[in-house]
C-alpha positions as a printed NumPy array, in Angstrom:
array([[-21.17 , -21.034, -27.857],
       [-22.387, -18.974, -24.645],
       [-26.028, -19.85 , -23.526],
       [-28.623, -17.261, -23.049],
       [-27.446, -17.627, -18.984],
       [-23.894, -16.925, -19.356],
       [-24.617, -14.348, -22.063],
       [-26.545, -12.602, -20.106],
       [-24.564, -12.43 , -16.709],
       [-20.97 , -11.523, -19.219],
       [-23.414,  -8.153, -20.542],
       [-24.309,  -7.508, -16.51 ],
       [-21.039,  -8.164, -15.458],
       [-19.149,  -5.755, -18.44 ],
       [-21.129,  -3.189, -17.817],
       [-21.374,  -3.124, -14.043],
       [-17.785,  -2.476, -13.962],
       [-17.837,  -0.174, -17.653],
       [-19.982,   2.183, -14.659],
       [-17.289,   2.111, -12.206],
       [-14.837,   3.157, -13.785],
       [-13.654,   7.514, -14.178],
       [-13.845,   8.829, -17.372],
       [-11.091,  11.285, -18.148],
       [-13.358,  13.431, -20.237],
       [-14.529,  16.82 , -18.581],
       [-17.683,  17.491, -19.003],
       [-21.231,  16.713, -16.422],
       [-22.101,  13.041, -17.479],
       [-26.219,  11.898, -17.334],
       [-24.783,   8.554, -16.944],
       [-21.747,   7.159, -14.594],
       [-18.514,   5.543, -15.392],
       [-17.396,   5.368, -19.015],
       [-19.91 ,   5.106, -22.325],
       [-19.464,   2.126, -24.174],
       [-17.494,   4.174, -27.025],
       [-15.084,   5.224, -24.346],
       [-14.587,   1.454, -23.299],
       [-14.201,   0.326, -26.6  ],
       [-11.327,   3.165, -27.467],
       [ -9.451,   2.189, -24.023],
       [ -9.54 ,  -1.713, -25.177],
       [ -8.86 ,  -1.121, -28.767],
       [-12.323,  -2.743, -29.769],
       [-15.466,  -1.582, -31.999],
       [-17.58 ,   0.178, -30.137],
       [-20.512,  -2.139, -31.69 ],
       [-18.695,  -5.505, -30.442],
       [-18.798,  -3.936, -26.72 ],
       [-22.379,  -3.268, -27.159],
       [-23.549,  -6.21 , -28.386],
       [-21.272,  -8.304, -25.288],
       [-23.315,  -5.956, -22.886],
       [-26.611,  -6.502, -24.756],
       [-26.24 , -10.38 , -24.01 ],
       [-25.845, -10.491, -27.825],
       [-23.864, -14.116, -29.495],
       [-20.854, -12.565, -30.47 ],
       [-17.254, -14.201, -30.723],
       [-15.097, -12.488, -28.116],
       [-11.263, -14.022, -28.657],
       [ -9.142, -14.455, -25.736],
       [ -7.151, -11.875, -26.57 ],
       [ -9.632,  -9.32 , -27.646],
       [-10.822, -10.741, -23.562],
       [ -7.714,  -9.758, -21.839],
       [ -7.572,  -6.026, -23.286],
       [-11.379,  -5.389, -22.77 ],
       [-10.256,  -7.14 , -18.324],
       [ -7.679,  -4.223, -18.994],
       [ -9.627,  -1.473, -20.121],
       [-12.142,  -1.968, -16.975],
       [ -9.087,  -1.962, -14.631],
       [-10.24 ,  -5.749, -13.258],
       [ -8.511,  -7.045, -10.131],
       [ -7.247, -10.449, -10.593],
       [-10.344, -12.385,  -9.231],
       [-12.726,  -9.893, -11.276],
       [-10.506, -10.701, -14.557],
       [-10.261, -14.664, -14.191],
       [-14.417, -14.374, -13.606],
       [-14.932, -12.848, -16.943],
       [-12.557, -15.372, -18.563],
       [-14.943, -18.047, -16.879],
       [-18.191, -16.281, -18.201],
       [-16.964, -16.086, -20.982],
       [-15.662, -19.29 , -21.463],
       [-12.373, -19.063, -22.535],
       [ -8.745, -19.295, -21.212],
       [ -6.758, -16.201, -20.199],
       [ -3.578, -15.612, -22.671],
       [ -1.865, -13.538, -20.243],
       [ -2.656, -16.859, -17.194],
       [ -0.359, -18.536, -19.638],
       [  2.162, -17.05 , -20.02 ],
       [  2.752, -15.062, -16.514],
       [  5.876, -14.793, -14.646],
       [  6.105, -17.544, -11.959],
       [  6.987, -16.073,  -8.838],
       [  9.874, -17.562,  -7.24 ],
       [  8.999, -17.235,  -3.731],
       [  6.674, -19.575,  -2.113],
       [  3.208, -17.611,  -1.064],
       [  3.274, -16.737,   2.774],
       [ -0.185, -19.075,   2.925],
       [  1.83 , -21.553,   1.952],
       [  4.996, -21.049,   4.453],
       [  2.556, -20.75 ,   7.342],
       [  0.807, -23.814,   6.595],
       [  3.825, -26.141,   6.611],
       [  5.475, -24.714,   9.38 ],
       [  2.623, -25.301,  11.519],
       [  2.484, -28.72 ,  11.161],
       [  4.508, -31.26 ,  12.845],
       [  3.808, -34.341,  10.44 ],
       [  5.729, -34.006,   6.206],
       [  4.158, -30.797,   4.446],
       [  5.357, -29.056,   1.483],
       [  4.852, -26.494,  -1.504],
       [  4.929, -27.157,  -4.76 ],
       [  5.267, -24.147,  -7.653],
       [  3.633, -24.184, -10.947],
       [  6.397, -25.992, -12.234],
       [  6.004, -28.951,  -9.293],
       [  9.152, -27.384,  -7.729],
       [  9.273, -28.044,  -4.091],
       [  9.486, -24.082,  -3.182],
       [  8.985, -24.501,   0.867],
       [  8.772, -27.624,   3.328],
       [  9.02 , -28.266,   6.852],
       [ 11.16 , -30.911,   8.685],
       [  9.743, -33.517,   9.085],
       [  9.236, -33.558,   5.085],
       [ 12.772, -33.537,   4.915],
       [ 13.532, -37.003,   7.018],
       [ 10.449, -38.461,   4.838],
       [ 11.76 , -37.484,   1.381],
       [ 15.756, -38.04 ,   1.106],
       [ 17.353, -36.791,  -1.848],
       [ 14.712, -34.435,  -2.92 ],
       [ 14.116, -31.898,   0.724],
       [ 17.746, -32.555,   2.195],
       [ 20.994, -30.784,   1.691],
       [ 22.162, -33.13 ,  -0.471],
       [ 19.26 , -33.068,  -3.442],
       [ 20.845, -31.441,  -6.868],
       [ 17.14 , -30.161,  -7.161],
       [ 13.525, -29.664,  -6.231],
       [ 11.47 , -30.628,  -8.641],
       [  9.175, -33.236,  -8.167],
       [  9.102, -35.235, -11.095],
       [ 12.339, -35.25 , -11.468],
       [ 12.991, -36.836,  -8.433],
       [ 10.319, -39.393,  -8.866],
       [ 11.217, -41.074, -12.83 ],
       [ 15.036, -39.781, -12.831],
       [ 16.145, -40.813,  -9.05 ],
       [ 17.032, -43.823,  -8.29 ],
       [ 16.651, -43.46 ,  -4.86 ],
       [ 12.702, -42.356,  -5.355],
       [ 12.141, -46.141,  -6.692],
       [ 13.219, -47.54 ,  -4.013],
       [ 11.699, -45.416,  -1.665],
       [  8.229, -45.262,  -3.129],
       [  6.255, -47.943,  -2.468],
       [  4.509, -49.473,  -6.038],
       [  6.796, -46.9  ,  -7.709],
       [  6.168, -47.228, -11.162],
       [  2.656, -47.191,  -9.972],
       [  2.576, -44.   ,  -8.195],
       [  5.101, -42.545, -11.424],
       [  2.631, -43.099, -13.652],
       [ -0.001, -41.325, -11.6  ],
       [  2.03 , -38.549, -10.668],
       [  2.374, -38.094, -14.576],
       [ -1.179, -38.202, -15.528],
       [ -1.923, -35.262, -11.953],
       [  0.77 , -33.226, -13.51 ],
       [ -0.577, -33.439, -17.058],
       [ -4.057, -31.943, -15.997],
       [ -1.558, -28.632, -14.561],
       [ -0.453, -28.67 , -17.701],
       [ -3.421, -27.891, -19.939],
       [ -3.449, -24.438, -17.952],
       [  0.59 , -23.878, -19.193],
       [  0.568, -24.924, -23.03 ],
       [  1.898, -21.441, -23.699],
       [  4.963, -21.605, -21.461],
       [  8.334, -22.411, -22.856],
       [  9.98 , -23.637, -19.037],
       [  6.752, -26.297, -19.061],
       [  7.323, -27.783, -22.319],
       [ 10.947, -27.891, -21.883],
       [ 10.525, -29.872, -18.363],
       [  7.971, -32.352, -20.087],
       [ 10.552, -32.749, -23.595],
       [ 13.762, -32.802, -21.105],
       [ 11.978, -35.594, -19.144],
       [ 10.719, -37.363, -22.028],
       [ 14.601, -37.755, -23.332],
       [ 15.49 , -38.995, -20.167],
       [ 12.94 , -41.103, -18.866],
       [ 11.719, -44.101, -20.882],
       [  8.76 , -44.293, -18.268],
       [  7.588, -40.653, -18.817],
       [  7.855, -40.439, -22.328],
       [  5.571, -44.012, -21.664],
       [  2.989, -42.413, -19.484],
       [  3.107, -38.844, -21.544],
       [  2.375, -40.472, -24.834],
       [ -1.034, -42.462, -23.035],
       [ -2.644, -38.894, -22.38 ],
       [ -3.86 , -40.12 , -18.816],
       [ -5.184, -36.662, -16.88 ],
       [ -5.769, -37.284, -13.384],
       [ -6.744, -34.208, -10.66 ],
       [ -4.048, -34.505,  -8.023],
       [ -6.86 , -35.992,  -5.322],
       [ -4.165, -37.24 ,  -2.369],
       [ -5.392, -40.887,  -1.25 ],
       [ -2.964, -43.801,   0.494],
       [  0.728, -43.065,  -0.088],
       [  3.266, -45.821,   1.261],
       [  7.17 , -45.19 ,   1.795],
       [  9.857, -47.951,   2.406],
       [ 12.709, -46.004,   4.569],
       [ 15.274, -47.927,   6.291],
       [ 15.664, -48.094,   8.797],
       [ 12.117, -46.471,   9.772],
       [ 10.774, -49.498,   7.821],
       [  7.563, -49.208,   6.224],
       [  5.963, -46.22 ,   6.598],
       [  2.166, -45.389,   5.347],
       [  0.349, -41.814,   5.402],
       [ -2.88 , -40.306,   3.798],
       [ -2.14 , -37.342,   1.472],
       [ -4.43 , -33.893,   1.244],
       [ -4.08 , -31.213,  -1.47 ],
       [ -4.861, -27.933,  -1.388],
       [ -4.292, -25.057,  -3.311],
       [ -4.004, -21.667,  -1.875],
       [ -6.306, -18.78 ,  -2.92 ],
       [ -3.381, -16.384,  -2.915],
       [ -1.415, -18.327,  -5.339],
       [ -3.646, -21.121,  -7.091],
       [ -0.578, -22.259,  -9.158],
       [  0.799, -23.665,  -6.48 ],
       [ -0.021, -26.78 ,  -4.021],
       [  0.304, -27.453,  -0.405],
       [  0.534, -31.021,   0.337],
       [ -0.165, -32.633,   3.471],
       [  0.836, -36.091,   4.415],
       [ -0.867, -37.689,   7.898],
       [  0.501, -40.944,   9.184],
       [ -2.303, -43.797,   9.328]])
């Protein structure tokens, strides 16, 4: 349930952008943008719900009922995931977008113009862009000769990542519990769930760490590498995520 706060700012917010918007009806208008009536035809909603929302009235507004109403007032993409947050609910459509495949120019620009390991990860922790020096840091994953990009994958199912990885099971187990809290924003999405049950068949150690529900934020910290014949190698990691794209990562890793 909304507080009198966030009930309040949803109504403001609704009907700030309700006034906008250009009605399609000819006529002189007293007031600007749509009436409420003309909102609630556009979003397929009673016109008494749409009142009530702007009135800062407890009503139960369903996610889905959400995303046509962020449709009907023609929201841009920040405007429509800041009425999912007033609101306080979880956007449907978030769920169950298209990926892009391409990695975000922020992200390309920002690992290209460093000289020590960067990369980007996509919303499925798919390396989608890295620079060089990632490459000599992460064999059989960034080189020419990895079958694949994904992170996790590389970690539990090659063999090469345990003994590369310093404390692997360790770090495994971690990586696990950072990509579980990604998760909670993807239940809805069919390529997710069939990464996590594929890796769960083939990995005794994930299906381990997914059954013990550990949710981590992906925080960076100490990371240590064992690469012949560079020897031991130790770096502190940063994470960002871009504001373009904020289903993807860029990962930064410094040598200490």
């Amino acid at each position: 349930m909304l507080d009198v706060d966030q009930r309040k700012s949803l109504g403001e917010f609704v009907r700030a952008h309700r006034e906008k918007l250009v009605t399609d009806r000819v006529g002189r208008r007293r007031t600007p943008g749509l009436r409420r009536e003309e909102l609630a035809e556009r979003a397929g909603i009673s016109p008494t719900w749409c009142a009530w929302i702007e009135q800062g009235r407890q009503v139960q507004a369903s996610p889905h009922a959400l995303a046509r109403l962020a449709r009907a007032l023609e929201l841009t993409r920040a405007e429509r995931a800041y009425l999912f947050e007033l609101a306080a609910r979880r956007d449907p459509d978030d769920e169950t977008g298209t990926p892009m495949d391409d990695a975000p120019a922020s992200l390309l620009a920002a690992v290209t113009a460093v000289q020590h390991p960067a990369y980007g990860l996509d919303r499925y922790w798919n390396a989608c862009c890295w620079n060089s020096a990632a490459v000599s840091l992460f064999p059989g994953w960034l080189d020419e000769e990895a079958q694949e990009r994904n992170l996790l994958r590389y970690v539990f199912l090659n063999p090469r990542a345990q003994e590369h990885i310093v404390d692997w099971q360790v770090r495994a187990l971690r990586l696990l519990a950072e990509f579980r809290a990604d998760y909670s924003h993807a239940l809805r999405d069919p390529a997710i769930r069939n990464l996590v049950e594929t890796l769960q068949q083939e990995s005794a150690l994930f299906d381990q760490g997914w059954q013990e529900q550990m949710v981590l934020e992906r925080e960076g910290g100490e990371r240590a590498f064992l690469l012949p014949p560079r020897g031991l190698l130790r770096f502190r990691q940063f994470n960002f995520r871009p504001s373009d794209r904020p289903d993807c990562k860029l990962v930064f890793l410094i040598p200490q």
